[in-house]
Coordinates of C-alpha atoms and ligand atoms in Angstrom, one line a residue:
Chain A
M1 CA -15.0 23.2 -16.2
G2 CA -15.8 25.7 -13.5
N3 CA -18.0 23.1 -11.8
L4 CA -15.1 20.6 -11.8
V5 CA -12.7 23.2 -10.5
Q6 CA -15.1 23.9 -7.6
A7 CA -15.4 20.2 -7.0
E8 CA -11.7 19.7 -6.9
L9 CA -11.3 22.7 -4.6
R10 CA -13.9 21.2 -2.2
K11 CA -12.1 17.9 -2.2
T12 CA -8.9 19.6 -0.9
T13 CA -10.7 21.7 1.7
T14 CA -12.9 19.0 3.1
T15 CA -10.0 16.8 4.4
G16 CA -7.2 17.8 6.7
L17 CA -4.3 17.0 4.3
W18 CA -3.8 20.7 3.3
W19 CA -3.0 21.8 6.9
G20 CA -1.5 18.5 7.9
L21 CA 1.2 19.2 5.3
L22 CA 1.2 23.0 5.8
I23 CA 2.2 22.8 9.4
P24 CA 5.5 20.9 8.8
T25 CA 6.1 23.2 5.9
A26 CA 5.8 26.3 8.0
V27 CA 7.9 24.8 10.8
L28 CA 10.6 23.8 8.4
A29 CA 10.6 27.3 6.8
L30 CA 10.7 29.0 10.2
G31 CA 13.5 26.7 11.4
W32 CA 15.6 27.3 8.3
G33 CA 14.9 31.1 8.6
L34 CA 16.1 31.1 12.2
A35 CA 19.2 28.9 11.4
T36 CA 20.0 31.1 8.5
G37 CA 20.3 34.2 10.7
L38 CA 22.3 32.4 13.4
L39 CA 24.7 30.8 10.9
G40 CA 25.1 34.1 9.1
Q41 CA 25.9 35.8 12.4
F42 CA 28.5 33.2 13.2
F43 CA 30.0 33.5 9.7
V44 CA 30.2 37.3 9.9
D45 CA 31.9 37.2 13.3
F46 CA 34.4 34.7 12.0
A47 CA 35.0 36.7 8.7
S48 CA 35.4 40.1 10.5
S49 CA 37.8 38.7 13.1
S50 CA 40.7 37.5 11.0
D51 CA 42.5 36.5 7.9
V52 CA 39.5 36.6 5.6
D53 CA 40.0 40.3 5.0
E54 CA 41.2 39.6 1.5
V55 CA 37.9 38.2 0.6
S56 CA 36.1 41.2 1.9
D57 CA 38.4 43.3 -0.2
F58 CA 37.4 41.2 -3.2
L59 CA 33.7 41.7 -2.5
G60 CA 34.2 45.4 -1.9
V61 CA 32.1 45.6 1.3
T62 CA 32.7 44.7 4.9
P63 CA 31.4 41.3 6.0
D64 CA 28.6 42.7 8.2
Q65 CA 27.1 44.1 5.0
W66 CA 27.1 40.8 3.1
K67 CA 23.6 39.8 2.4
I68 CA 24.4 36.2 3.2
S69 CA 20.8 35.5 4.5
L70 CA 19.9 35.2 0.8
F71 CA 21.8 31.9 0.5
G72 CA 20.0 30.4 3.5
M73 CA 16.7 31.6 2.2
A74 CA 17.3 30.1 -1.3
R75 CA 18.1 26.7 0.4
A76 CA 15.1 27.0 2.7
I77 CA 12.8 27.5 -0.2
N78 CA 14.2 24.5 -2.1
I79 CA 13.7 22.2 0.9
S80 CA 10.3 23.5 2.0
T81 CA 8.7 23.2 -1.4
I82 CA 9.1 19.4 -1.1
F83 CA 5.9 19.5 1.0
P84 CA 3.7 21.2 -1.6
M85 CA 5.2 18.8 -4.1
I86 CA 4.0 15.9 -2.0
F87 CA 0.6 17.6 -1.6
G88 CA 0.4 17.7 -5.3
A89 CA 1.5 14.1 -5.6
M90 CA -1.4 12.9 -3.6
A91 CA -3.9 14.6 -5.9
I92 CA -4.4 11.7 -8.3
S93 CA -2.6 8.8 -6.6
G94 CA -4.6 9.5 -3.4
E95 CA -7.9 9.3 -5.3
I96 CA -6.9 6.0 -6.9
N97 CA -5.8 4.7 -3.5
R98 CA -9.1 5.8 -1.9
R99 CA -11.0 4.6 -4.9
T100 CA -12.8 7.9 -5.1
I101 CA -11.5 8.2 -8.6
T102 CA -14.5 6.1 -9.8
T103 CA -17.0 8.7 -8.8
T104 CA -14.7 11.5 -10.0
F105 CA -14.6 10.1 -13.5
L106 CA -18.3 9.3 -13.4
T107 CA -19.1 12.9 -12.8
A108 CA -16.7 14.6 -15.3
Q109 CA -17.1 15.1 -19.0
S110 CA -13.8 13.3 -19.5
R111 CA -10.8 12.2 -17.6
M112 CA -8.8 15.1 -19.2
H113 CA -11.4 17.5 -17.8
S114 CA -10.9 16.2 -14.3
M115 CA -7.1 16.2 -14.5
L116 CA -7.0 19.8 -15.8
A117 CA -9.4 21.0 -13.1
K118 CA -7.2 19.3 -10.5
M119 CA -4.1 20.9 -12.0
L120 CA -5.7 24.4 -11.7
V121 CA -6.7 23.8 -8.1
Y122 CA -3.2 22.6 -7.2
V123 CA -1.6 25.6 -8.9
L124 CA -3.6 27.7 -6.4
W125 CA -2.5 25.5 -3.5
G126 CA 1.1 25.7 -4.7
A127 CA 0.8 29.5 -4.5
I128 CA -0.7 29.3 -1.0
Y129 CA 2.1 27.1 0.2
G130 CA 4.6 29.4 -1.5
L131 CA 3.3 32.4 0.4
A132 CA 3.2 30.5 3.7
I133 CA 6.8 29.4 3.2
M134 CA 8.0 32.9 2.5
L135 CA 6.0 34.3 5.4
F136 CA 7.5 31.8 8.0
L137 CA 11.0 31.9 6.4
G138 CA 10.9 35.7 6.5
I139 CA 9.9 35.7 10.2
G140 CA 12.7 33.4 11.1
V141 CA 15.3 35.3 9.1
V142 CA 14.3 38.7 10.4
L143 CA 14.3 37.5 14.0
T144 CA 17.9 36.3 13.9
S145 CA 19.7 38.4 11.2
E146 CA 21.4 41.7 11.4
S147 CA 19.5 44.2 9.2
G148 CA 22.7 44.6 7.1
Q149 CA 22.4 41.0 6.0
L150 CA 18.8 41.2 4.9
P151 CA 17.7 42.0 1.3
D152 CA 16.1 45.3 0.5
A153 CA 12.4 45.7 -0.4
G154 CA 13.1 44.8 -4.0
G155 CA 15.0 41.8 -2.9
W156 CA 12.2 40.6 -0.7
A157 CA 9.7 41.0 -3.5
M158 CA 11.9 39.1 -5.9
L159 CA 12.4 36.3 -3.4
T160 CA 8.7 36.1 -2.7
L161 CA 8.0 35.8 -6.4
V162 CA 10.5 33.0 -7.0
C163 CA 9.3 31.2 -3.8
V164 CA 5.7 31.2 -5.0
L165 CA 6.7 30.2 -8.5
S166 CA 8.9 27.5 -7.2
S167 CA 6.2 26.2 -5.0
I168 CA 3.6 26.2 -7.8
L169 CA 6.0 24.4 -10.1
M170 CA 6.9 21.8 -7.5
T171 CA 3.2 21.1 -6.8
M172 CA 2.5 20.7 -10.5
F173 CA 5.4 18.3 -10.8
G174 CA 4.0 16.3 -7.9
V175 CA 0.5 16.1 -9.6
G176 CA 2.1 14.7 -12.7
V177 CA 4.2 12.1 -10.9
G178 CA 1.2 11.1 -8.8
A179 CA -0.7 10.4 -12.0
L180 CA 2.2 8.6 -13.6
I181 CA 2.8 6.3 -10.6
P182 CA -0.7 5.8 -9.3
N183 CA 0.4 4.6 -5.9
V184 CA 0.7 7.0 -2.9
A185 CA 3.6 5.3 -1.1
G186 CA 5.5 4.7 -4.3
T187 CA 5.1 8.3 -5.5
I188 CA 6.2 9.8 -2.3
V189 CA 9.2 7.6 -1.7
L190 CA 10.3 8.1 -5.3
L191 CA 10.0 11.9 -5.1
L192 CA 11.8 12.1 -1.8
L193 CA 14.6 9.8 -2.9
Y194 CA 15.0 11.7 -6.1
F195 CA 14.9 15.2 -4.8
L196 CA 16.9 14.6 -1.6
V197 CA 19.4 11.9 -2.7
I198 CA 19.6 10.7 -6.2
E199 CA 19.9 14.1 -8.0
N200 CA 22.3 15.4 -5.4
V201 CA 24.6 12.5 -6.0
L202 CA 24.1 13.1 -9.7
H203 CA 25.2 16.8 -9.2
L204 CA 28.4 15.7 -7.6
V205 CA 29.1 13.2 -10.4
L206 CA 28.4 15.9 -13.0
A207 CA 30.6 18.4 -11.2
Y208 CA 33.4 15.8 -10.9
L209 CA 33.1 15.1 -14.7
E210 CA 33.4 18.9 -15.2
V211 CA 30.1 19.2 -17.0
P212 CA 28.2 21.1 -14.3
A213 CA 26.2 22.9 -17.0
V214 CA 24.0 19.8 -17.3
I215 CA 22.8 20.2 -13.7
G216 CA 20.8 23.2 -14.7
F217 CA 18.7 21.1 -17.0
L218 CA 17.8 18.4 -14.4
P219 CA 14.6 18.7 -12.4
N220 CA 16.1 19.5 -9.1
G221 CA 18.9 21.5 -10.6
S222 CA 16.5 23.7 -12.5
I223 CA 14.1 24.3 -9.6
N224 CA 17.0 25.1 -7.3
G225 CA 18.4 27.4 -10.0
L226 CA 15.1 29.3 -10.0
T227 CA 15.6 30.5 -6.4
G228 CA 19.4 30.1 -6.2
S229 CA 20.1 32.3 -9.2
V230 CA 18.0 35.1 -7.8
A231 CA 19.7 34.8 -4.5
V232 CA 23.2 35.1 -6.1
D233 CA 22.1 37.9 -8.4
L234 CA 20.8 39.9 -5.4
F235 CA 23.9 39.2 -3.4
L236 CA 26.2 40.3 -6.2
S237 CA 24.2 43.4 -6.9
S238 CA 25.3 44.7 -3.5
A239 CA 28.7 43.2 -3.4
G240 CA 30.8 45.1 -5.9
V241 CA 33.1 43.3 -8.4
V242 CA 33.4 39.6 -7.8
P243 CA 35.8 37.3 -9.7
T244 CA 34.2 34.4 -11.6
E245 CA 35.7 31.7 -9.5
I246 CA 34.2 33.2 -6.3
E247 CA 30.9 33.7 -8.1
D248 CA 30.8 29.9 -8.9
V249 CA 31.4 29.1 -5.3
L250 CA 28.6 31.4 -4.3
R251 CA 26.3 29.7 -6.8
A252 CA 27.2 26.4 -5.3
I253 CA 26.4 27.7 -1.8
A254 CA 23.1 29.0 -3.0
G255 CA 22.3 25.6 -4.5
A256 CA 22.4 26.9 -8.0
G257 CA 25.7 25.4 -9.2
G258 CA 25.6 25.1 -13.0
A259 CA 22.2 26.7 -13.1
L260 CA 20.8 29.0 -15.8
D261 CA 19.3 32.4 -15.3
W262 CA 16.4 32.2 -12.9
W263 CA 13.7 32.5 -15.5
W264 CA 15.4 30.0 -17.7
S265 CA 15.6 27.6 -14.8
G266 CA 11.9 28.1 -14.2
L267 CA 11.1 27.3 -17.8
V268 CA 13.2 24.2 -17.8
F269 CA 11.4 22.9 -14.7
L270 CA 8.0 23.8 -16.2
A271 CA 9.0 21.7 -19.2
W272 CA 9.8 18.8 -16.8
S273 CA 6.4 19.2 -15.1
G274 CA 4.8 19.2 -18.5
I275 CA 6.5 16.0 -19.6
V276 CA 5.6 14.3 -16.4
F277 CA 2.0 15.5 -16.6
A278 CA 1.7 14.3 -20.2
G279 CA 3.0 10.9 -19.1
G280 CA 0.5 10.9 -16.2
W281 CA -2.3 11.9 -18.5
A282 CA -1.4 9.1 -20.9
V283 CA -1.4 6.5 -18.1
T284 CA -4.7 7.8 -16.6
Q285 CA -6.4 8.1 -19.9
S286 CA -6.0 4.4 -20.8
K287 CA -6.2 3.0 -17.3
D288 CA -8.9 0.5 -16.4
I289 CA -10.6 1.6 -13.2
T290 CA -11.6 -1.8 -11.7
Chain B
M1 CA -25.3 14.6 -27.8
H2 CA -27.3 11.6 -26.6
D3 CA -30.8 10.8 -27.7
G4 CA -32.5 10.8 -24.3
S5 CA -34.1 7.4 -24.9
G6 CA -33.0 5.9 -21.6
L7 CA -31.9 2.8 -23.5
I8 CA -28.9 0.8 -22.5
A9 CA -27.4 -1.3 -25.3
V10 CA -24.6 -3.8 -24.9
Q11 CA -23.4 -5.3 -28.1
N12 CA -20.9 -8.1 -28.5
L13 CA -19.0 -6.8 -25.5
S14 CA -15.8 -8.6 -24.5
K15 CA -13.1 -7.9 -22.0
Q16 CA -9.9 -9.7 -21.6
F17 CA -7.7 -9.1 -18.5
G18 CA -4.5 -10.8 -19.5
S19 CA -5.4 -14.4 -19.9
V20 CA -8.7 -14.0 -18.0
T21 CA -11.8 -13.6 -20.2
A22 CA -14.0 -11.6 -17.9
V23 CA -16.7 -10.9 -20.4
H24 CA -17.3 -12.8 -23.6
N25 CA -19.3 -11.5 -26.5
L26 CA -22.2 -10.2 -24.3
S27 CA -25.2 -8.6 -25.8
F28 CA -28.4 -7.3 -24.2
T29 CA -30.6 -4.2 -24.0
V30 CA -32.2 -2.5 -21.1
S31 CA -35.3 -0.4 -21.6
P32 CA -36.7 2.4 -19.5
G33 CA -39.8 1.8 -17.5
S34 CA -38.8 -1.4 -15.8
V35 CA -36.3 -2.7 -13.3
T36 CA -33.8 -5.1 -15.0
G37 CA -31.9 -7.5 -12.9
F38 CA -28.3 -8.4 -14.1
L39 CA -27.6 -11.7 -12.5
G40 CA -24.7 -14.1 -12.4
P41 CA -22.6 -15.9 -9.9
N42 CA -19.3 -14.5 -8.5
G43 CA -16.8 -13.8 -11.2
A44 CA -19.4 -14.0 -13.9
G45 CA -18.4 -10.6 -15.3
K46 CA -21.2 -8.3 -13.9
T47 CA -19.0 -5.6 -12.4
T48 CA -16.7 -5.6 -15.4
T49 CA -19.7 -5.2 -17.8
L50 CA -21.1 -2.3 -15.7
R51 CA -17.7 -0.6 -15.6
M52 CA -17.4 -0.9 -19.3
L53 CA -20.8 0.6 -19.7
L54 CA -19.7 3.5 -17.5
G55 CA -16.5 4.2 -19.4
L56 CA -14.3 3.0 -16.5
V57 CA -13.0 -0.1 -18.2
K58 CA -12.0 -0.1 -21.9
P59 CA -13.7 -3.1 -23.7
T60 CA -11.4 -5.4 -25.7
S61 CA -14.1 -5.4 -28.3
G62 CA -17.8 -4.5 -28.7
T63 CA -19.7 -1.5 -27.6
A64 CA -21.8 -0.4 -24.6
T65 CA -24.0 2.6 -24.9
I66 CA -26.4 4.7 -22.9
N67 CA -28.9 6.8 -24.8
G68 CA -27.2 5.7 -27.9
R69 CA -23.8 7.0 -26.9
P70 CA -20.7 5.7 -25.3
F71 CA -20.3 7.1 -21.8
H72 CA -17.6 9.6 -22.7
Q73 CA -19.8 11.3 -25.2
L74 CA -22.6 11.9 -22.8
G75 CA -21.5 15.5 -22.1
Q76 CA -22.7 15.8 -18.6
P77 CA -22.7 12.2 -17.6
G78 CA -23.7 12.8 -14.0
R79 CA -27.0 14.1 -15.1
V80 CA -27.7 11.2 -17.4
V81 CA -26.6 8.2 -15.5
G82 CA -26.1 7.6 -11.8
A83 CA -24.1 4.6 -10.6
V84 CA -23.4 2.6 -7.5
L85 CA -20.4 0.5 -8.1
E86 CA -19.0 -0.3 -4.7
A87 CA -19.4 1.0 -1.2
Q88 CA -15.7 1.9 -1.0
G89 CA -15.3 5.1 -3.0
F90 CA -15.2 7.5 -0.1
H91 CA -12.5 9.5 1.6
P92 CA -12.7 8.3 5.2
A93 CA -12.0 11.7 6.6
R94 CA -14.7 13.5 4.6
S95 CA -18.2 13.8 6.1
A96 CA -21.1 12.4 4.1
R97 CA -22.5 15.8 3.4
N98 CA -19.1 17.1 2.2
H99 CA -18.7 14.0 0.0
L100 CA -22.0 14.8 -1.7
R101 CA -21.2 18.5 -2.0
V102 CA -18.0 17.7 -3.8
Y103 CA -19.9 15.7 -6.4
A104 CA -22.8 18.1 -6.5
S105 CA -20.5 20.8 -7.7
A106 CA -18.9 18.4 -10.2
I107 CA -22.3 17.6 -11.7
G108 CA -23.4 21.2 -11.4
V109 CA -26.4 20.8 -9.1
P110 CA -27.0 23.1 -6.1
D111 CA -25.9 22.0 -2.6
A112 CA -29.5 21.7 -1.6
Q113 CA -29.6 18.6 -3.8
A114 CA -26.9 17.0 -1.6
D115 CA -29.0 17.6 1.5
Q116 CA -32.1 16.3 -0.3
V117 CA -30.6 13.0 -1.4
I118 CA -29.0 12.4 2.0
G119 CA -32.4 12.6 3.6
L120 CA -33.9 10.4 0.9
V121 CA -31.6 7.5 1.7
G122 CA -32.1 7.9 5.4
L123 CA -28.7 9.3 6.4
G124 CA -30.0 12.7 7.6
T125 CA -28.8 12.2 11.1
A126 CA -25.4 10.9 10.1
A127 CA -24.8 13.6 7.4
D128 CA -22.0 15.4 9.3
R129 CA -20.2 12.3 10.5
K130 CA -17.0 11.1 8.8
V131 CA -17.6 8.3 6.3
G132 CA -14.7 6.4 7.8
G133 CA -16.9 5.5 10.7
F134 CA -19.8 4.4 8.6
S135 CA -21.1 0.8 8.5
L136 CA -21.2 -1.1 5.2
G137 CA -25.0 -0.5 4.9
M138 CA -24.5 3.2 5.6
K139 CA -21.8 3.5 2.9
Q140 CA -24.1 1.6 0.5
R141 CA -26.8 4.2 1.2
L142 CA -24.3 7.0 0.7
A143 CA -23.2 5.5 -2.6
L144 CA -26.9 5.4 -3.7
A145 CA -27.3 9.1 -2.6
T146 CA -24.3 10.0 -4.8
A147 CA -25.8 8.2 -7.7
L148 CA -29.1 10.1 -7.3
L149 CA -27.4 13.5 -7.1
G150 CA -27.8 14.5 -10.7
D151 CA -31.5 13.2 -10.8
P152 CA -30.3 10.8 -13.6
Q153 CA -32.5 9.2 -16.2
V154 CA -30.5 5.9 -15.9
L155 CA -29.5 4.2 -12.7
V156 CA -26.9 1.5 -12.7
L157 CA -26.4 -0.3 -9.4
D158 CA -23.8 -3.0 -8.7
E159 CA -25.1 -5.2 -5.8
P160 CA -26.7 -2.3 -4.1
A161 CA -28.4 -4.5 -1.5
N162 CA -25.0 -5.6 -0.2
G163 CA -24.9 -4.8 3.5
L164 CA -28.4 -3.3 3.7
D165 CA -30.7 -4.4 6.5
P166 CA -34.2 -5.9 5.7
E167 CA -35.8 -2.5 6.1
G168 CA -33.2 -1.0 3.8
I169 CA -33.8 -3.7 1.2
A170 CA -37.5 -3.2 1.3
W171 CA -37.1 0.5 0.9
L172 CA -34.7 0.1 -2.0
R173 CA -37.2 -2.2 -3.7
T174 CA -40.0 0.3 -3.6
F175 CA -37.7 3.1 -4.4
L176 CA -36.3 1.4 -7.5
Q177 CA -39.8 0.3 -8.7
S178 CA -41.2 3.8 -8.4
Y179 CA -38.1 5.2 -10.1
A180 CA -38.7 2.9 -13.0
R181 CA -42.4 3.7 -13.1
M182 CA -41.4 7.3 -13.8
G183 CA -40.2 6.0 -17.1
R184 CA -36.6 5.8 -16.1
T185 CA -34.1 2.9 -16.6
V186 CA -32.9 0.9 -13.7
L187 CA -30.2 -1.8 -14.0
I188 CA -29.3 -3.7 -10.9
S189 CA -26.8 -6.5 -10.5
S190 CA -26.9 -9.3 -8.0
H191 CA -25.4 -12.8 -7.6
L192 CA -28.7 -13.9 -5.9
L193 CA -31.8 -14.2 -7.9
A194 CA -33.9 -14.4 -4.7
E195 CA -32.5 -11.0 -3.5
V196 CA -33.9 -9.2 -6.5
E197 CA -36.8 -11.5 -7.5
Q198 CA -39.4 -9.2 -6.0
T199 CA -37.8 -6.1 -7.4
V200 CA -37.1 -6.8 -11.0
D201 CA -39.4 -7.2 -14.0
Q202 CA -36.7 -8.2 -16.5
V203 CA -33.6 -10.3 -16.1
V204 CA -30.3 -10.8 -17.9
I205 CA -28.6 -13.8 -16.5
I206 CA -24.9 -14.3 -17.3
S207 CA -22.4 -17.0 -16.5
R208 CA -18.7 -17.1 -17.3
G209 CA -19.0 -13.8 -19.3
Q210 CA -21.9 -15.0 -21.5
T211 CA -25.6 -14.4 -21.6
M212 CA -27.7 -17.4 -20.5
F213 CA -31.1 -15.8 -20.4
H214 CA -32.5 -12.5 -21.3
G215 CA -36.2 -11.5 -21.0
P216 CA -39.1 -11.0 -18.6
L217 CA -38.8 -12.7 -15.2
D218 CA -42.3 -14.3 -15.8
R219 CA -41.0 -16.1 -18.8
L220 CA -38.2 -17.5 -16.8
R221 CA -40.7 -18.7 -14.2
Q222 CA -42.9 -20.3 -16.9
S223 CA -39.9 -22.0 -18.6
Q224 CA -39.7 -24.2 -15.5
Q225 CA -42.5 -26.7 -15.6
R226 CA -44.2 -27.9 -12.5
R227 CA -43.7 -31.5 -11.5
V228 CA -45.8 -33.8 -9.4
L229 CA -43.9 -36.5 -7.5
V230 CA -46.2 -39.5 -6.8
Q231 CA -45.7 -42.9 -5.2
P232 CA -48.4 -45.2 -6.5
S233 CA -49.2 -48.8 -5.6
D234 CA -48.7 -49.7 -9.3
I235 CA -46.4 -47.5 -11.3
N236 CA -47.2 -49.0 -14.7
A237 CA -51.0 -48.8 -14.2
L238 CA -50.8 -45.1 -13.2
A239 CA -48.4 -44.3 -16.0
S240 CA -50.6 -45.8 -18.7
A241 CA -53.7 -44.1 -17.2
L242 CA -51.9 -40.8 -17.4
R243 CA -50.7 -41.4 -20.9
A244 CA -54.3 -42.3 -21.9
E245 CA -55.2 -38.8 -20.8
G246 CA -52.5 -37.3 -23.0
V247 CA -49.9 -36.7 -20.3
Q248 CA -46.5 -37.5 -21.9
A249 CA -43.9 -36.1 -19.6
I250 CA -43.7 -39.0 -17.2
E251 CA -40.4 -40.1 -15.7
Q252 CA -39.5 -42.8 -13.2
L253 CA -37.3 -41.6 -10.4
P254 CA -34.5 -43.8 -9.0
D255 CA -36.4 -44.0 -5.7
G256 CA -39.4 -45.7 -7.4
R257 CA -41.6 -42.6 -7.6
L258 CA -43.1 -41.1 -10.8
A259 CA -42.3 -37.5 -11.7
V260 CA -45.2 -36.1 -13.8
S261 CA -44.7 -32.7 -15.5
G262 CA -47.3 -30.3 -16.7
V263 CA -50.1 -31.3 -14.5
D264 CA -51.2 -30.6 -10.9
S265 CA -51.5 -33.2 -8.1
R266 CA -55.3 -33.2 -8.3
Q267 CA -55.3 -34.4 -11.8
V268 CA -52.8 -37.2 -10.9
A269 CA -54.8 -38.3 -7.9
D270 CA -58.0 -38.4 -10.1
S271 CA -56.3 -40.5 -12.7
A272 CA -55.1 -42.8 -10.0
L273 CA -58.6 -43.2 -8.6
K274 CA -60.1 -44.0 -12.0
A275 CA -57.3 -46.5 -12.6
G276 CA -57.8 -48.1 -9.2
V277 CA -54.3 -47.3 -8.1
S278 CA -53.6 -46.4 -4.5
I279 CA -51.4 -43.4 -3.8
Y280 CA -49.0 -43.7 -0.9
G281 CA -47.6 -40.3 -1.2
I282 CA -47.9 -37.3 -3.5
Q283 CA -46.0 -34.0 -3.6
E284 CA -46.1 -31.0 -5.9
E285 CA -42.6 -29.6 -6.7
Q286 CA -42.7 -25.8 -6.4
V287 CA -41.3 -23.6 -9.1
D288 CA -37.8 -22.9 -7.6
L289 CA -36.3 -20.0 -9.4
E290 CA -33.2 -20.2 -7.4
R291 CA -32.6 -23.7 -8.6
L292 CA -33.3 -22.7 -12.1
F293 CA -30.9 -19.9 -11.8
F294 CA -28.4 -22.3 -10.4
Q295 CA -28.9 -24.6 -13.4
L296 CA -28.5 -21.7 -15.8
T297 CA -25.3 -20.5 -14.3
S298 CA -23.5 -23.5 -12.9
G299 CA -21.0 -25.3 -15.1
Q300 CA -22.1 -28.6 -13.5
Y301 CA -25.5 -28.3 -15.2
A302 CA -24.2 -27.0 -18.5
G303 CA -25.9 -29.8 -20.3
Q304 CA -29.3 -28.7 -19.1
A305 CA -28.8 -25.0 -19.7
P306 CA -30.4 -23.4 -22.7
A307 CA -28.1 -22.5 -25.5
P308 CA -26.3 -19.2 -25.1
Y309 CA -28.3 -16.2 -25.7
Q310 CA -29.9 -15.6 -29.1
Q311 CA -31.8 -12.4 -29.7
Q312 CA -35.3 -13.2 -28.3
Q313 CA -37.9 -11.1 -30.0
Q314 CA -41.0 -12.3 -28.2
G315 CA -42.2 -10.9 -24.8
G316 CA -44.1 -7.8 -24.2
W317 CA -41.4 -5.9 -22.5
A318 CA -39.8 -3.6 -25.1
Ligands
ATP401 N1 -8.6 -5.8 -12.9 C1 -8.7 -7.1 -13.1 N2 -7.6 -7.8 -13.5 C2 -7.7 -9.1 -13.7 N3 -8.8 -9.8 -13.7 C3 -10.0 -9.2 -13.4 C4 -9.9 -7.8 -13.1 N4 -11.2 -7.4 -12.8 C5 -12.0 -8.5 -12.9 N5 -11.2 -9.6 -13.3 C6 -11.7 -11.0 -13.5 O1 -12.8 -10.9 -14.4 C7 -13.8 -11.9 -14.0 C8 -15.1 -11.2 -13.8 O2 -15.0 -10.4 -12.6 P1 -16.2 -9.4 -12.2 O3 -15.8 -8.6 -11.0 O4 -16.7 -8.7 -13.4 O5 -17.3 -10.5 -11.7 P2 -18.7 -10.2 -11.0 O6 -19.7 -10.9 -11.8 O7 -18.9 -8.8 -10.7 O8 -18.5 -11.0 -9.6 P3 -19.1 -10.8 -8.1 O9 -20.4 -11.3 -8.0 O10 -18.1 -11.5 -7.3 O11 -19.0 -9.3 -7.9 C9 -13.3 -12.6 -12.8 O12 -12.7 -13.8 -13.2 C10 -12.2 -11.6 -12.3 O13 -11.2 -12.3 -11.6
MG402 MG1 -19.0 -7.7 -8.9

C-alpha cells in the first residue's frame, strides 16, 4: 500500500495540474479576502452613520467592532474549495481519459488498493489546498480590514481548521464523483453546475417551502454549514445577546442557512463523500477497461 | 499465491460486448521457454483475450490464468507479468523517466530500475522529454520499458511491433527470443504472421473469437504441402506416369496445367522424361505461410480451414 501511495503522489507531482489549479485558487481566495475587507469597511461606515443604531444596540457593540470579515471569509472558503474538488475529480476520470488507468491497474494488487491509495494522496492535497486558501484569504482580509473586524487568534485557528477540513472533504467528494462518472468534462460540468447553481436554487425552494432544515443535509448545504456555522458562532461570541431572527439572517449571510453545528455539518458531508466514493468504487470495480 | 510456473492458461474463455461476441469459447496454453505468437485478423478478439488475461476485462464465461491464478490473485502482479497493451497509456505532460518512476514505485522497485529499462529500450536520450512529443515508435518502446520494470516472468505484448522501425523490430525479435531462452514466457499478438514469423516458435491462430490452430510454427509450415505446377505436352501421359510412381495428389488446373503435391520439380521432370513427355513450363509453389494464415482466418476460405481447435497433444513444445 505504501508503494501505491508513493506512486499516486508521484503522479500528482509530475504533471502541472496541481499548480495549474492552485494558482486560480489562491487568486480567488486573495480576491475574496480583499473584497471582504472593502465591503466590510463600506458596511461599517454605512451602519455607523445612521439609522441602523438600533441594530448595534441589539448586538451590544458598536459597528466598528463587528467581526463581519468572518462572513466574507466563510463564503470565500466555500467558493475556493471548488478548485480542490475539481482537482480530486480528475484523479480517476483523468486516468481513464488518458488511458493510464490500464497500467495503474496492472501494477496494483487490486483496483480497491489503487483507489484507496489515490484517496489518501488526495486527502493530503486537499489539506495543502486548504492551507493555501487560508493563507491567501488571510492576506487579503488583513490588508483591507480594520483590526476590530478581524477574528482573534482562537478565531483564526478555528477558521483554519474548518478551511482545511472543508478542502479535504471537497477533494474527497471530487474523487468519488470522478470515479462515478468516468468522464472528465462530464464530471467537472456536473460538479460546477451542482455546487454553483442547482443546489442554490434548491436552497431557495426549501426556504420558500419553510423547510430550511433540509438544506443542512444536502451536500453543498452541509459543506457550507461547516465553515458558515463556525463564522456565525465566532461572530456571536463577541456580539452580546442576539435575537433568534437576526441570528437566522446572520446564518444566511454566512451561507449556513438551515445548517447544523459545524462538526455535524462536516460529518454529513463526509457521509455524502462516502456514498459517492462507494458508488465510484462499485463502478470502477466492475468496469471493463478496453 | 501463484505457482511460479510461468504458464498461461486460457480455458473456454468467452466475452460478449452487448450483441458482439468478441471471444468465443477460446482455449490455449502458453508455456515458458518459447515465444508464442497470438495471431488473428483485425477484430478477431486478440486484445480482448489479452485484457481478460490481465484482469482488465471481465470474461462472460471461462477462465484465464497466469501461474495458475487469475490476475487479481497474483499479489504483486507487476513483478509476475509485464504487459504492453497499447502505446496510448501515457500522460502527455509527464516525462518518460517520470512515467517509469511512477510505476516503479507502484511495483516497488528502485528508481534505478526505471533508468535501466529506459536505456534498454533505447530511449536514454529522450528520457526527460515529455511523452506527448513522442512518436508512435517511441511510445511503443516506452510501453515495453514499462512492462519490463518489474523484471516479470511473463511478458504479454499486444502488437508491440506497431510503429517500430526495422531496427527496432530486429532488436525486439532478439530481445524477446533471449527473454524466452531464460525460461520465461512471452506471448505476443499480431495481425500479421509475417511480422512475427521469425520471432515466434509457437502460434495460436484465432479468427472471429475462436482458435483455428494451436501448436509449433513448424507444424503449421508442414501442414501446407508443396505443389509443383507443370505444363506438359501430354497431360494424361504425365499423370499416369506419376501415378505409376505412387504420386496420388494430382490435380488439373483450369489453365490446363497439372498441380502435383508432395513431390519436388525434379521428380516431376524425371517422370516426364521417362514417359517421353515434353515440359513447356514448370514451377514449384513455395510454402506461403501468409496465404495459409489467410486461409485459416478468412471467412471466405472457411471450407478449407481445419476444424476449430481441439486439444492437440502431439508436438514437442510442452
Ligand atoms: N469495449 C467494447 N465494446 C464493444 N465491442 C468491443 C469492445 N472491445 C472490443 N469489441 C469488439 O470485440 C471484437 C474483438 O475486438 P479486439 O479488439 O479484441 O480485436 P483484435 O483481435 O485485438 O483486433 P485488432 O487486430 O484490430 O487489434 C471486435 O468486434 C470489437 O469491435
Ligand atoms: Mg487489438
